Amino acid sequence: MSKNSSLPIGVFDSGVGGLTVLRALRERMPCEDVVYLGDTARLPYGTKSTNTVSRYAVQCAAELVRREIKLLVVACNTASAVAINPLREAYPGIPVIGVVEPGAQAACRATRNKAIGVIGTESTIAGGAYHRAIHAIAPDARIMGHPCQLFVALAEEGWTDGAVAEAVAARYLNSLFHPASGTENPVVPDTLVLGCTHFPLLAPAIRSVLDRAVVIVDSAATTAETVYAELARLGLTRPEEGCGATVYLTTDDAARFARTGSRFLGTPIAEHDVELVDL
Ligand code: DGL
């Protein structure tokens, strides 16, 4: 492992969704340099097989490792859910942190009735990674997973609020949070994990169909805290001075990355700051 604290943190996602995690990393560690790779040419990962996502994830990691990084953040729920072990095996010298375990920890801290809803892409929910991560912490938790693939397209399109987003949210979530009257012993989650990097943008639409008491868990902040703790443990944090730089890499169409990415990051990304790479 490189013990050089001045190296950047490497972050990758299937596209621009991971910029919600980058935003949290930036807030927690403003002095760190970051290289962010969005594999937009092959988005979405959420409908692809485990083998394909693992192969893509290892290729993304290889590009970042080639540029020299001190830690790898898998800022994609789907890749974290299915490829965290292949990535750790491929790069034993580099700490690899995904978003699933921090999200599971945050959910277990938030729930009071031990009933947790998890929404994500088809692949994340089908793979059961959140179930395993939550049960490792709270074996008696009841977990209700639900794929919400259309949320990804809505977030990409910028249709994150208003009638369409709220109608889609209601269609996906009503059966989970508002069971039909007459249902015997309904268990309603008091916590909902946004198990996809795109979903934080839809939080207001999702909130519109939930009772006020339901806690929405977005793993970005918890992931940033986990990354900070790991860097500190390894003595790899940068001195807290100056402002860290971000390099943006994408596998397709820098202009589109800059345009849609700015929405996810919450601050503008200039097209000329985005480098096109071929994996
Ligand atoms: N980044 C993916 C995730 O967090 C969502 C987009 C995709 O399906 O690739 O699961």
PDB file of C-alpha atoms and ligand atoms in Angstrom:
ATOM      1  CA  MET A   1       0.000   0.000   0.000  1.00  0.00           C
ATOM      2  CA  SER A   2       1.154   3.508  -0.726  1.00  0.00           C
ATOM      3  CA  LYS A   3       1.737   5.398   2.519  1.00  0.00           C
ATOM      4  CA  ASN A   4       1.702   8.729   0.756  1.00  0.00           C
ATOM      5  CA  SER A   5      -0.920  10.995   2.311  1.00  0.00           C
ATOM      6  CA  SER A   6      -0.632  13.518  -0.519  1.00  0.00           C
ATOM      7  CA  LEU A   7      -2.087  11.060  -3.068  1.00  0.00           C
ATOM      8  CA  PRO A   8      -5.723  11.589  -4.068  1.00  0.00           C
ATOM      9  CA  ILE A   9      -8.709   9.516  -3.024  1.00  0.00           C
ATOM     10  CA  GLY A  10     -10.110   7.568  -6.004  1.00  0.00           C
ATOM     11  CA  VAL A  11     -13.898   7.482  -6.380  1.00  0.00           C
ATOM     12  CA  PHE A  12     -15.943   5.730  -9.042  1.00  0.00           C
ATOM     13  CA  ASP A  13     -19.564   5.223  -9.984  1.00  0.00           C
ATOM     14  CA  SER A  14     -21.465   3.959 -13.001  1.00  0.00           C
ATOM     15  CA  GLY A  15     -22.100   7.603 -13.889  1.00  0.00           C
ATOM     16  CA  VAL A  16     -22.872  10.893 -12.190  1.00  0.00           C
ATOM     17  CA  GLY A  17     -24.832   9.497  -9.221  1.00  0.00           C
ATOM     18  CA  GLY A  18     -21.648   9.016  -7.199  1.00  0.00           C
ATOM     19  CA  LEU A  19     -21.196  12.779  -7.232  1.00  0.00           C
ATOM     20  CA  THR A  20     -23.679  12.828  -4.313  1.00  0.00           C
ATOM     21  CA  VAL A  21     -21.021  10.856  -2.420  1.00  0.00           C
ATOM     22  CA  LEU A  22     -18.248  13.121  -3.708  1.00  0.00           C
ATOM     23  CA  ARG A  23     -20.189  16.099  -2.366  1.00  0.00           C
ATOM     24  CA  ALA A  24     -20.244  14.499   1.107  1.00  0.00           C
ATOM     25  CA  LEU A  25     -16.523  13.643   0.876  1.00  0.00           C
ATOM     26  CA  ARG A  26     -15.756  17.243  -0.073  1.00  0.00           C
ATOM     27  CA  GLU A  27     -17.771  18.552   2.872  1.00  0.00           C
ATOM     28  CA  ARG A  28     -16.044  16.200   5.327  1.00  0.00           C
ATOM     29  CA  MET A  29     -12.516  16.456   3.845  1.00  0.00           C
ATOM     30  CA  PRO A  30     -12.192  19.720   1.896  1.00  0.00           C
ATOM     31  CA  CYS A  31      -8.390  19.493   1.749  1.00  0.00           C
ATOM     32  CA  GLU A  32      -8.177  16.059   0.088  1.00  0.00           C
ATOM     33  CA  ASP A  33      -7.553  15.708  -3.637  1.00  0.00           C
ATOM     34  CA  VAL A  34     -10.021  13.411  -5.406  1.00  0.00           C
ATOM     35  CA  VAL A  35     -10.084  11.655  -8.775  1.00  0.00           C
ATOM     36  CA  TYR A  36     -13.679  10.825  -9.746  1.00  0.00           C
ATOM     37  CA  LEU A  37     -14.493   8.396 -12.549  1.00  0.00           C
ATOM     38  CA  GLY A  38     -18.030   8.085 -13.938  1.00  0.00           C
ATOM     39  CA  ASP A  39     -18.469   5.114 -16.267  1.00  0.00           C
ATOM     40  CA  THR A  40     -21.271   6.842 -18.174  1.00  0.00           C
ATOM     41  CA  ALA A  41     -20.685   4.823 -21.363  1.00  0.00           C
ATOM     42  CA  ARG A  42     -21.919   1.688 -19.590  1.00  0.00           C
ATOM     43  CA  LEU A  43     -24.577   3.138 -17.275  1.00  0.00           C
ATOM     44  CA  PRO A  44     -26.816   1.712 -15.911  1.00  0.00           C
ATOM     45  CA  TYR A  45     -25.095  -0.961 -13.850  1.00  0.00           C
ATOM     46  CA  GLY A  46     -28.316  -1.599 -11.951  1.00  0.00           C
ATOM     47  CA  THR A  47     -29.891  -3.841 -14.600  1.00  0.00           C
ATOM     48  CA  LYS A  48     -26.732  -5.828 -15.432  1.00  0.00           C
ATOM     49  CA  SER A  49     -25.539  -9.201 -14.165  1.00  0.00           C
ATOM     50  CA  THR A  50     -23.194  -9.622 -11.209  1.00  0.00           C
ATOM     51  CA  ASN A  51     -20.353 -10.805 -13.466  1.00  0.00           C
ATOM     52  CA  THR A  52     -20.666  -7.816 -15.773  1.00  0.00           C
ATOM     53  CA  VAL A  53     -20.828  -5.273 -12.940  1.00  0.00           C
ATOM     54  CA  SER A  54     -17.822  -6.894 -11.238  1.00  0.00           C
ATOM     55  CA  ARG A  55     -15.823  -6.753 -14.471  1.00  0.00           C
ATOM     56  CA  TYR A  56     -16.724  -3.092 -15.037  1.00  0.00           C
ATOM     57  CA  ALA A  57     -15.935  -2.219 -11.421  1.00  0.00           C
ATOM     58  CA  VAL A  58     -12.482  -3.807 -11.584  1.00  0.00           C
ATOM     59  CA  GLN A  59     -11.779  -1.907 -14.831  1.00  0.00           C
ATOM     60  CA  CYS A  60     -12.817   1.401 -13.227  1.00  0.00           C
ATOM     61  CA  ALA A  61     -10.621   0.677 -10.222  1.00  0.00           C
ATOM     62  CA  ALA A  62      -7.680  -0.196 -12.507  1.00  0.00           C
ATOM     63  CA  GLU A  63      -7.869   3.220 -14.167  1.00  0.00           C
ATOM     64  CA  LEU A  64      -7.835   4.980 -10.797  1.00  0.00           C
ATOM     65  CA  VAL A  65      -5.077   2.797  -9.359  1.00  0.00           C
ATOM     66  CA  ARG A  66      -2.976   3.469 -12.460  1.00  0.00           C
ATOM     67  CA  ARG A  67      -3.183   7.173 -11.595  1.00  0.00           C
ATOM     68  CA  GLU A  68      -2.081   6.388  -8.015  1.00  0.00           C
ATOM     69  CA  ILE A  69      -4.601   6.739  -5.237  1.00  0.00           C
ATOM     70  CA  LYS A  70      -4.365   6.147  -1.488  1.00  0.00           C
ATOM     71  CA  LEU A  71      -7.915   4.807  -1.000  1.00  0.00           C
ATOM     72  CA  LEU A  72     -10.740   3.686  -3.273  1.00  0.00           C
ATOM     73  CA  VAL A  73     -14.377   4.675  -2.707  1.00  0.00           C
ATOM     74  CA  VAL A  74     -16.980   2.637  -4.578  1.00  0.00           C
ATOM     75  CA  ALA A  75     -19.600   5.400  -4.799  1.00  0.00           C
ATOM     76  CA  CYS A  76     -22.135   3.145  -6.505  1.00  0.00           C
ATOM     77  CA  ASN A  77     -24.551   0.974  -4.566  1.00  0.00           C
ATOM     78  CA  THR A  78     -24.806  -1.621  -7.314  1.00  0.00           C
ATOM     79  CA  ALA A  79     -21.024  -2.014  -7.610  1.00  0.00           C
ATOM     80  CA  SER A  80     -20.656  -1.969  -3.807  1.00  0.00           C
ATOM     81  CA  ALA A  81     -23.346  -4.614  -3.510  1.00  0.00           C
ATOM     82  CA  VAL A  82     -21.864  -7.077  -5.990  1.00  0.00           C
ATOM     83  CA  ALA A  83     -18.186  -6.213  -6.510  1.00  0.00           C
ATOM     84  CA  ILE A  84     -16.679  -5.165  -3.186  1.00  0.00           C
ATOM     85  CA  ASN A  85     -14.966  -8.536  -2.650  1.00  0.00           C
ATOM     86  CA  PRO A  86     -13.554  -8.835  -6.207  1.00  0.00           C
ATOM     87  CA  LEU A  87     -12.211  -5.282  -5.821  1.00  0.00           C
ATOM     88  CA  ARG A  88     -10.571  -6.033  -2.465  1.00  0.00           C
ATOM     89  CA  GLU A  89      -9.056  -9.185  -3.950  1.00  0.00           C
ATOM     90  CA  ALA A  90      -7.795  -7.326  -7.033  1.00  0.00           C
ATOM     91  CA  TYR A  91      -6.198  -4.517  -4.981  1.00  0.00           C
ATOM     92  CA  PRO A  92      -5.169  -5.932  -1.604  1.00  0.00           C
ATOM     93  CA  GLY A  93      -2.805  -2.980  -0.989  1.00  0.00           C
ATOM     94  CA  ILE A  94      -5.500  -0.319  -1.241  1.00  0.00           C
ATOM     95  CA  PRO A  95      -8.310   0.233   1.260  1.00  0.00           C
ATOM     96  CA  VAL A  96     -11.651  -0.162  -0.561  1.00  0.00           C
ATOM     97  CA  ILE A  97     -14.770   1.414   0.944  1.00  0.00           C
ATOM     98  CA  GLY A  98     -18.248   0.927  -0.493  1.00  0.00           C
ATOM     99  CA  VAL A  99     -21.533   2.613   0.360  1.00  0.00           C
ATOM    100  CA  VAL A 100     -23.542  -0.420   1.508  1.00  0.00           C
ATOM    101  CA  GLU A 101     -21.944  -1.039   4.922  1.00  0.00           C
ATOM    102  CA  PRO A 102     -22.069   2.649   5.989  1.00  0.00           C
ATOM    103  CA  GLY A 103     -25.712   2.805   4.830  1.00  0.00           C
ATOM    104  CA  ALA A 104     -26.562  -0.317   6.826  1.00  0.00           C
ATOM    105  CA  GLN A 105     -24.897   1.144   9.925  1.00  0.00           C
ATOM    106  CA  ALA A 106     -26.832   4.397   9.593  1.00  0.00           C
ATOM    107  CA  ALA A 107     -30.121   2.494   9.151  1.00  0.00           C
ATOM    108  CA  CYS A 108     -29.502   0.370  12.240  1.00  0.00           C
ATOM    109  CA  ARG A 109     -28.787   3.507  14.261  1.00  0.00           C
ATOM    110  CA  ALA A 110     -31.964   5.190  13.013  1.00  0.00           C
ATOM    111  CA  THR A 111     -34.580   2.437  13.364  1.00  0.00           C
ATOM    112  CA  ARG A 112     -36.663   2.084  16.486  1.00  0.00           C
ATOM    113  CA  ASN A 113     -39.049  -0.696  15.429  1.00  0.00           C
ATOM    114  CA  LYS A 114     -36.317  -2.734  13.656  1.00  0.00           C
ATOM    115  CA  ALA A 115     -38.278  -2.618  10.385  1.00  0.00           C
ATOM    116  CA  ILE A 116     -36.152  -1.158   7.606  1.00  0.00           C
ATOM    117  CA  GLY A 117     -37.112  -0.495   4.000  1.00  0.00           C
ATOM    118  CA  VAL A 118     -34.348  -0.536   1.385  1.00  0.00           C
ATOM    119  CA  ILE A 119     -34.807   0.803  -2.127  1.00  0.00           C
ATOM    120  CA  GLY A 120     -32.236   0.517  -4.895  1.00  0.00           C
ATOM    121  CA  THR A 121     -31.636  -0.749  -8.397  1.00  0.00           C
ATOM    122  CA  GLU A 122     -32.859  -4.188  -9.473  1.00  0.00           C
ATOM    123  CA  SER A 123     -29.393  -5.651  -9.099  1.00  0.00           C
ATOM    124  CA  THR A 124     -28.726  -4.157  -5.647  1.00  0.00           C
ATOM    125  CA  ILE A 125     -32.014  -5.447  -4.252  1.00  0.00           C
ATOM    126  CA  ALA A 126     -31.787  -8.862  -5.951  1.00  0.00           C
ATOM    127  CA  GLY A 127     -28.239  -9.407  -4.636  1.00  0.00           C
ATOM    128  CA  GLY A 128     -29.348  -8.924  -1.008  1.00  0.00           C
ATOM    129  CA  ALA A 129     -26.189  -7.060   0.075  1.00  0.00           C
ATOM    130  CA  TYR A 130     -28.143  -4.635   2.284  1.00  0.00           C
ATOM    131  CA  HIS A 131     -29.959  -7.545   3.927  1.00  0.00           C
ATOM    132  CA  ARG A 132     -26.661  -9.179   4.788  1.00  0.00           C
ATOM    133  CA  ALA A 133     -25.031  -5.943   5.977  1.00  0.00           C
ATOM    134  CA  ILE A 134     -28.026  -4.983   8.163  1.00  0.00           C
ATOM    135  CA  HIS A 135     -28.405  -8.490   9.583  1.00  0.00           C
ATOM    136  CA  ALA A 136     -24.711  -8.558  10.464  1.00  0.00           C
ATOM    137  CA  ILE A 137     -25.424  -5.607  12.785  1.00  0.00           C
ATOM    138  CA  ALA A 138     -29.042  -6.302  13.798  1.00  0.00           C
ATOM    139  CA  PRO A 139     -29.886  -9.996  13.271  1.00  0.00           C
ATOM    140  CA  ASP A 140     -33.507  -9.473  14.343  1.00  0.00           C
ATOM    141  CA  ALA A 141     -34.205  -6.584  11.933  1.00  0.00           C
ATOM    142  CA  ARG A 142     -36.994  -7.006   9.397  1.00  0.00           C
ATOM    143  CA  ILE A 143     -35.846  -5.769   6.011  1.00  0.00           C
ATOM    144  CA  MET A 144     -38.123  -4.969   3.116  1.00  0.00           C
ATOM    145  CA  GLY A 145     -36.252  -4.452  -0.148  1.00  0.00           C
ATOM    146  CA  HIS A 146     -37.884  -2.893  -3.172  1.00  0.00           C
ATOM    147  CA  PRO A 147     -36.318  -2.148  -6.578  1.00  0.00           C
ATOM    148  CA  CYS A 148     -37.106   1.356  -7.885  1.00  0.00           C
ATOM    149  CA  GLN A 149     -35.240   1.370 -11.200  1.00  0.00           C
ATOM    150  CA  LEU A 150     -37.247   4.210 -12.735  1.00  0.00           C
ATOM    151  CA  PHE A 151     -35.930   6.650 -10.113  1.00  0.00           C
ATOM    152  CA  VAL A 152     -32.519   6.444 -11.867  1.00  0.00           C
ATOM    153  CA  ALA A 153     -33.966   7.732 -15.163  1.00  0.00           C
ATOM    154  CA  LEU A 154     -35.987  10.449 -13.396  1.00  0.00           C
ATOM    155  CA  ALA A 155     -32.890  11.736 -11.586  1.00  0.00           C
ATOM    156  CA  GLU A 156     -30.836  11.712 -14.806  1.00  0.00           C
ATOM    157  CA  GLU A 157     -33.612  13.601 -16.578  1.00  0.00           C
ATOM    158  CA  GLY A 158     -33.874  16.168 -13.777  1.00  0.00           C
ATOM    159  CA  TRP A 159     -37.509  15.224 -13.058  1.00  0.00           C
ATOM    160  CA  THR A 160     -36.855  15.034  -9.357  1.00  0.00           C
ATOM    161  CA  ASP A 161     -39.907  16.829  -8.022  1.00  0.00           C
ATOM    162  CA  GLY A 162     -43.493  17.559  -9.027  1.00  0.00           C
ATOM    163  CA  ALA A 163     -46.372  15.368 -10.108  1.00  0.00           C
ATOM    164  CA  VAL A 164     -44.465  12.769 -12.153  1.00  0.00           C
ATOM    165  CA  ALA A 165     -41.795  12.076  -9.522  1.00  0.00           C
ATOM    166  CA  GLU A 166     -44.393  11.948  -6.742  1.00  0.00           C
ATOM    167  CA  ALA A 167     -46.635   9.585  -8.723  1.00  0.00           C
ATOM    168  CA  VAL A 168     -43.714   7.215  -9.374  1.00  0.00           C
ATOM    169  CA  ALA A 169     -42.714   7.384  -5.702  1.00  0.00           C
ATOM    170  CA  ALA A 170     -46.289   6.569  -4.646  1.00  0.00           C
ATOM    171  CA  ARG A 171     -46.486   3.661  -7.086  1.00  0.00           C
ATOM    172  CA  TYR A 172     -43.248   2.154  -5.747  1.00  0.00           C
ATOM    173  CA  LEU A 173     -43.676   2.870  -2.047  1.00  0.00           C
ATOM    174  CA  ASN A 174     -47.366   2.821  -1.149  1.00  0.00           C
ATOM    175  CA  SER A 175     -47.592  -0.938  -0.672  1.00  0.00           C
ATOM    176  CA  LEU A 176     -44.609  -0.823   1.704  1.00  0.00           C
ATOM    177  CA  PHE A 177     -45.611   2.197   3.777  1.00  0.00           C
ATOM    178  CA  HIS A 178     -49.410   2.201   3.480  1.00  0.00           C
ATOM    179  CA  PRO A 179     -50.539  -1.432   3.550  1.00  0.00           C
ATOM    180  CA  ALA A 180     -54.128  -2.006   2.458  1.00  0.00           C
ATOM    181  CA  SER A 181     -56.636  -1.960   5.287  1.00  0.00           C
ATOM    182  CA  GLY A 182     -57.422  -5.497   6.350  1.00  0.00           C
ATOM    183  CA  THR A 183     -53.763  -6.608   6.011  1.00  0.00           C
ATOM    184  CA  GLU A 184     -53.028  -8.819   9.009  1.00  0.00           C
ATOM    185  CA  ASN A 185     -50.328  -7.508  11.376  1.00  0.00           C
ATOM    186  CA  PRO A 186     -48.821  -5.081   8.889  1.00  0.00           C
ATOM    187  CA  VAL A 187     -45.178  -4.199   9.562  1.00  0.00           C
ATOM    188  CA  VAL A 188     -44.405  -0.701   8.374  1.00  0.00           C
ATOM    189  CA  PRO A 189     -40.741   0.351   8.237  1.00  0.00           C
ATOM    190  CA  ASP A 190     -39.805   3.404  10.294  1.00  0.00           C
ATOM    191  CA  THR A 191     -36.590   3.829   8.286  1.00  0.00           C
ATOM    192  CA  LEU A 192     -35.951   3.904   4.540  1.00  0.00           C
ATOM    193  CA  VAL A 193     -32.471   3.440   3.084  1.00  0.00           C
ATOM    194  CA  LEU A 194     -31.850   5.209  -0.217  1.00  0.00           C
ATOM    195  CA  GLY A 195     -29.726   2.371  -1.585  1.00  0.00           C
ATOM    196  CA  CYS A 196     -28.829   4.065  -4.852  1.00  0.00           C
ATOM    197  CA  THR A 197     -26.658   7.089  -5.524  1.00  0.00           C
ATOM    198  CA  HIS A 198     -29.373   8.708  -7.652  1.00  0.00           C
ATOM    199  CA  PHE A 199     -32.112   8.608  -5.056  1.00  0.00           C
ATOM    200  CA  PRO A 200     -31.032  11.496  -2.762  1.00  0.00           C
ATOM    201  CA  LEU A 201     -32.095  13.860  -5.559  1.00  0.00           C
ATOM    202  CA  LEU A 202     -35.603  12.429  -5.300  1.00  0.00           C
ATOM    203  CA  ALA A 203     -35.751  12.705  -1.497  1.00  0.00           C
ATOM    204  CA  PRO A 204     -38.509  15.377  -1.498  1.00  0.00           C
ATOM    205  CA  ALA A 205     -40.718  13.273  -3.823  1.00  0.00           C
ATOM    206  CA  ILE A 206     -40.030  10.165  -1.734  1.00  0.00           C
ATOM    207  CA  ARG A 207     -40.749  12.108   1.441  1.00  0.00           C
ATOM    208  CA  SER A 208     -44.130  13.180   0.013  1.00  0.00           C
ATOM    209  CA  VAL A 209     -45.444   9.598   0.277  1.00  0.00           C
ATOM    210  CA  LEU A 210     -43.977   8.781   3.707  1.00  0.00           C
ATOM    211  CA  ASP A 211     -45.286   9.582   7.157  1.00  0.00           C
ATOM    212  CA  ARG A 212     -43.264  12.333   8.761  1.00  0.00           C
ATOM    213  CA  ALA A 213     -41.799   9.968  11.378  1.00  0.00           C
ATOM    214  CA  VAL A 214     -40.065   7.747   8.790  1.00  0.00           C
ATOM    215  CA  VAL A 215     -36.316   8.406   8.755  1.00  0.00           C
ATOM    216  CA  ILE A 216     -34.703   8.588   5.307  1.00  0.00           C
ATOM    217  CA  VAL A 217     -31.119   7.305   5.309  1.00  0.00           C
ATOM    218  CA  ASP A 218     -28.728   8.551   2.653  1.00  0.00           C
ATOM    219  CA  SER A 219     -25.404   6.734   3.021  1.00  0.00           C
ATOM    220  CA  ALA A 220     -23.281   9.544   1.529  1.00  0.00           C
ATOM    221  CA  ALA A 221     -22.481  11.311   4.809  1.00  0.00           C
ATOM    222  CA  THR A 222     -21.854   8.041   6.680  1.00  0.00           C
ATOM    223  CA  THR A 223     -19.584   6.868   3.864  1.00  0.00           C
ATOM    224  CA  ALA A 224     -17.584  10.110   4.063  1.00  0.00           C
ATOM    225  CA  GLU A 225     -17.216   9.603   7.820  1.00  0.00           C
ATOM    226  CA  THR A 226     -16.030   6.006   7.238  1.00  0.00           C
ATOM    227  CA  VAL A 227     -13.485   7.188   4.653  1.00  0.00           C
ATOM    228  CA  TYR A 228     -12.178   9.850   7.024  1.00  0.00           C
ATOM    229  CA  ALA A 229     -11.872   7.344   9.882  1.00  0.00           C
ATOM    230  CA  GLU A 230      -9.988   4.860   7.666  1.00  0.00           C
ATOM    231  CA  LEU A 231      -7.555   7.498   6.392  1.00  0.00           C
ATOM    232  CA  ALA A 232      -6.965   8.690   9.964  1.00  0.00           C
ATOM    233  CA  ARG A 233      -6.399   5.110  11.142  1.00  0.00           C
ATOM    234  CA  LEU A 234      -3.795   4.598   8.418  1.00  0.00           C
ATOM    235  CA  GLY A 235      -2.144   7.983   9.005  1.00  0.00           C
ATOM    236  CA  LEU A 236      -3.080   9.031   5.460  1.00  0.00           C
ATOM    237  CA  THR A 237      -5.111  12.217   6.010  1.00  0.00           C
ATOM    238  CA  ARG A 238      -3.792  15.352   4.389  1.00  0.00           C
ATOM    239  CA  PRO A 239      -2.881  18.350   6.536  1.00  0.00           C
ATOM    240  CA  GLU A 240      -5.946  20.563   6.884  1.00  0.00           C
ATOM    241  CA  GLU A 241      -4.816  23.478   4.796  1.00  0.00           C
ATOM    242  CA  GLY A 242      -5.820  24.766   1.362  1.00  0.00           C
ATOM    243  CA  CYS A 243      -8.550  23.414  -0.839  1.00  0.00           C
ATOM    244  CA  GLY A 244      -8.327  19.972  -2.428  1.00  0.00           C
ATOM    245  CA  ALA A 245      -8.537  19.571  -6.222  1.00  0.00           C
ATOM    246  CA  THR A 246     -10.947  17.287  -8.084  1.00  0.00           C
ATOM    247  CA  VAL A 247     -10.149  15.572 -11.384  1.00  0.00           C
ATOM    248  CA  TYR A 248     -13.192  14.335 -13.308  1.00  0.00           C
ATOM    249  CA  LEU A 249     -12.966  11.372 -15.682  1.00  0.00           C
ATOM    250  CA  THR A 250     -15.790   9.958 -17.777  1.00  0.00           C
ATOM    251  CA  THR A 251     -16.061   7.172 -20.333  1.00  0.00           C
ATOM    252  CA  ASP A 252     -18.521   9.049 -22.572  1.00  0.00           C
ATOM    253  CA  ASP A 253     -19.486  12.604 -23.540  1.00  0.00           C
ATOM    254  CA  ALA A 254     -17.754  15.115 -21.289  1.00  0.00           C
ATOM    255  CA  ALA A 255     -20.385  17.778 -22.015  1.00  0.00           C
ATOM    256  CA  ARG A 256     -23.228  15.586 -20.789  1.00  0.00           C
ATOM    257  CA  PHE A 257     -21.199  14.542 -17.728  1.00  0.00           C
ATOM    258  CA  ALA A 258     -20.614  18.202 -16.853  1.00  0.00           C
ATOM    259  CA  ARG A 259     -24.251  19.151 -17.423  1.00  0.00           C
ATOM    260  CA  THR A 260     -25.975  16.354 -15.498  1.00  0.00           C
ATOM    261  CA  GLY A 261     -23.121  16.009 -13.002  1.00  0.00           C
ATOM    262  CA  SER A 262     -23.468  19.611 -11.857  1.00  0.00           C
ATOM    263  CA  ARG A 263     -26.968  18.792 -10.624  1.00  0.00           C
ATOM    264  CA  PHE A 264     -25.792  15.803  -8.604  1.00  0.00           C
ATOM    265  CA  LEU A 265     -22.756  17.596  -7.193  1.00  0.00           C
ATOM    266  CA  GLY A 266     -24.690  20.745  -6.370  1.00  0.00           C
ATOM    267  CA  THR A 267     -21.987  22.984  -7.870  1.00  0.00           C
ATOM    268  CA  PRO A 268     -21.103  23.591 -11.525  1.00  0.00           C
ATOM    269  CA  ILE A 269     -18.624  21.317 -13.324  1.00  0.00           C
ATOM    270  CA  ALA A 270     -16.956  22.894 -16.358  1.00  0.00           C
ATOM    271  CA  GLU A 271     -16.825  20.699 -19.469  1.00  0.00           C
ATOM    272  CA  HIS A 272     -13.128  21.493 -19.969  1.00  0.00           C
ATOM    273  CA  ASP A 273     -12.421  20.031 -16.501  1.00  0.00           C
ATOM    274  CA  VAL A 274     -13.753  16.616 -17.574  1.00  0.00           C
ATOM    275  CA  GLU A 275     -11.338  14.154 -19.205  1.00  0.00           C
ATOM    276  CA  LEU A 276     -12.597  11.401 -21.503  1.00  0.00           C
ATOM    277  CA  VAL A 277     -11.025   7.989 -20.775  1.00  0.00           C
ATOM    278  CA  ASP A 278     -11.278   4.599 -22.453  1.00  0.00           C
ATOM    279  CA  LEU A 279     -11.329   1.613 -20.125  1.00  0.00           C
TER     280      LEU A 279
HETATM  281  N1  DGL B   1     -24.988   4.222  -9.375  1.00  0.00           N
HETATM  282  C1  DGL B   1     -26.031   3.222  -9.373  1.00  0.00           C
HETATM  283  C2  DGL B   1     -26.311   2.783  -7.941  1.00  0.00           C
HETATM  284  O1  DGL B   1     -26.013   3.483  -6.989  1.00  0.00           O
HETATM  285  C3  DGL B   1     -27.303   3.731 -10.016  1.00  0.00           C
HETATM  286  C4  DGL B   1     -27.225   3.891 -11.506  1.00  0.00           C
HETATM  287  C5  DGL B   1     -26.986   2.589 -12.244  1.00  0.00           C
HETATM  288  O2  DGL B   1     -27.881   1.735 -12.303  1.00  0.00           O
HETATM  289  O3  DGL B   1     -25.878   2.440 -12.761  1.00  0.00           O
HETATM  290  O4  DGL B   1     -26.829   1.721  -7.756  1.00  0.00           O
END
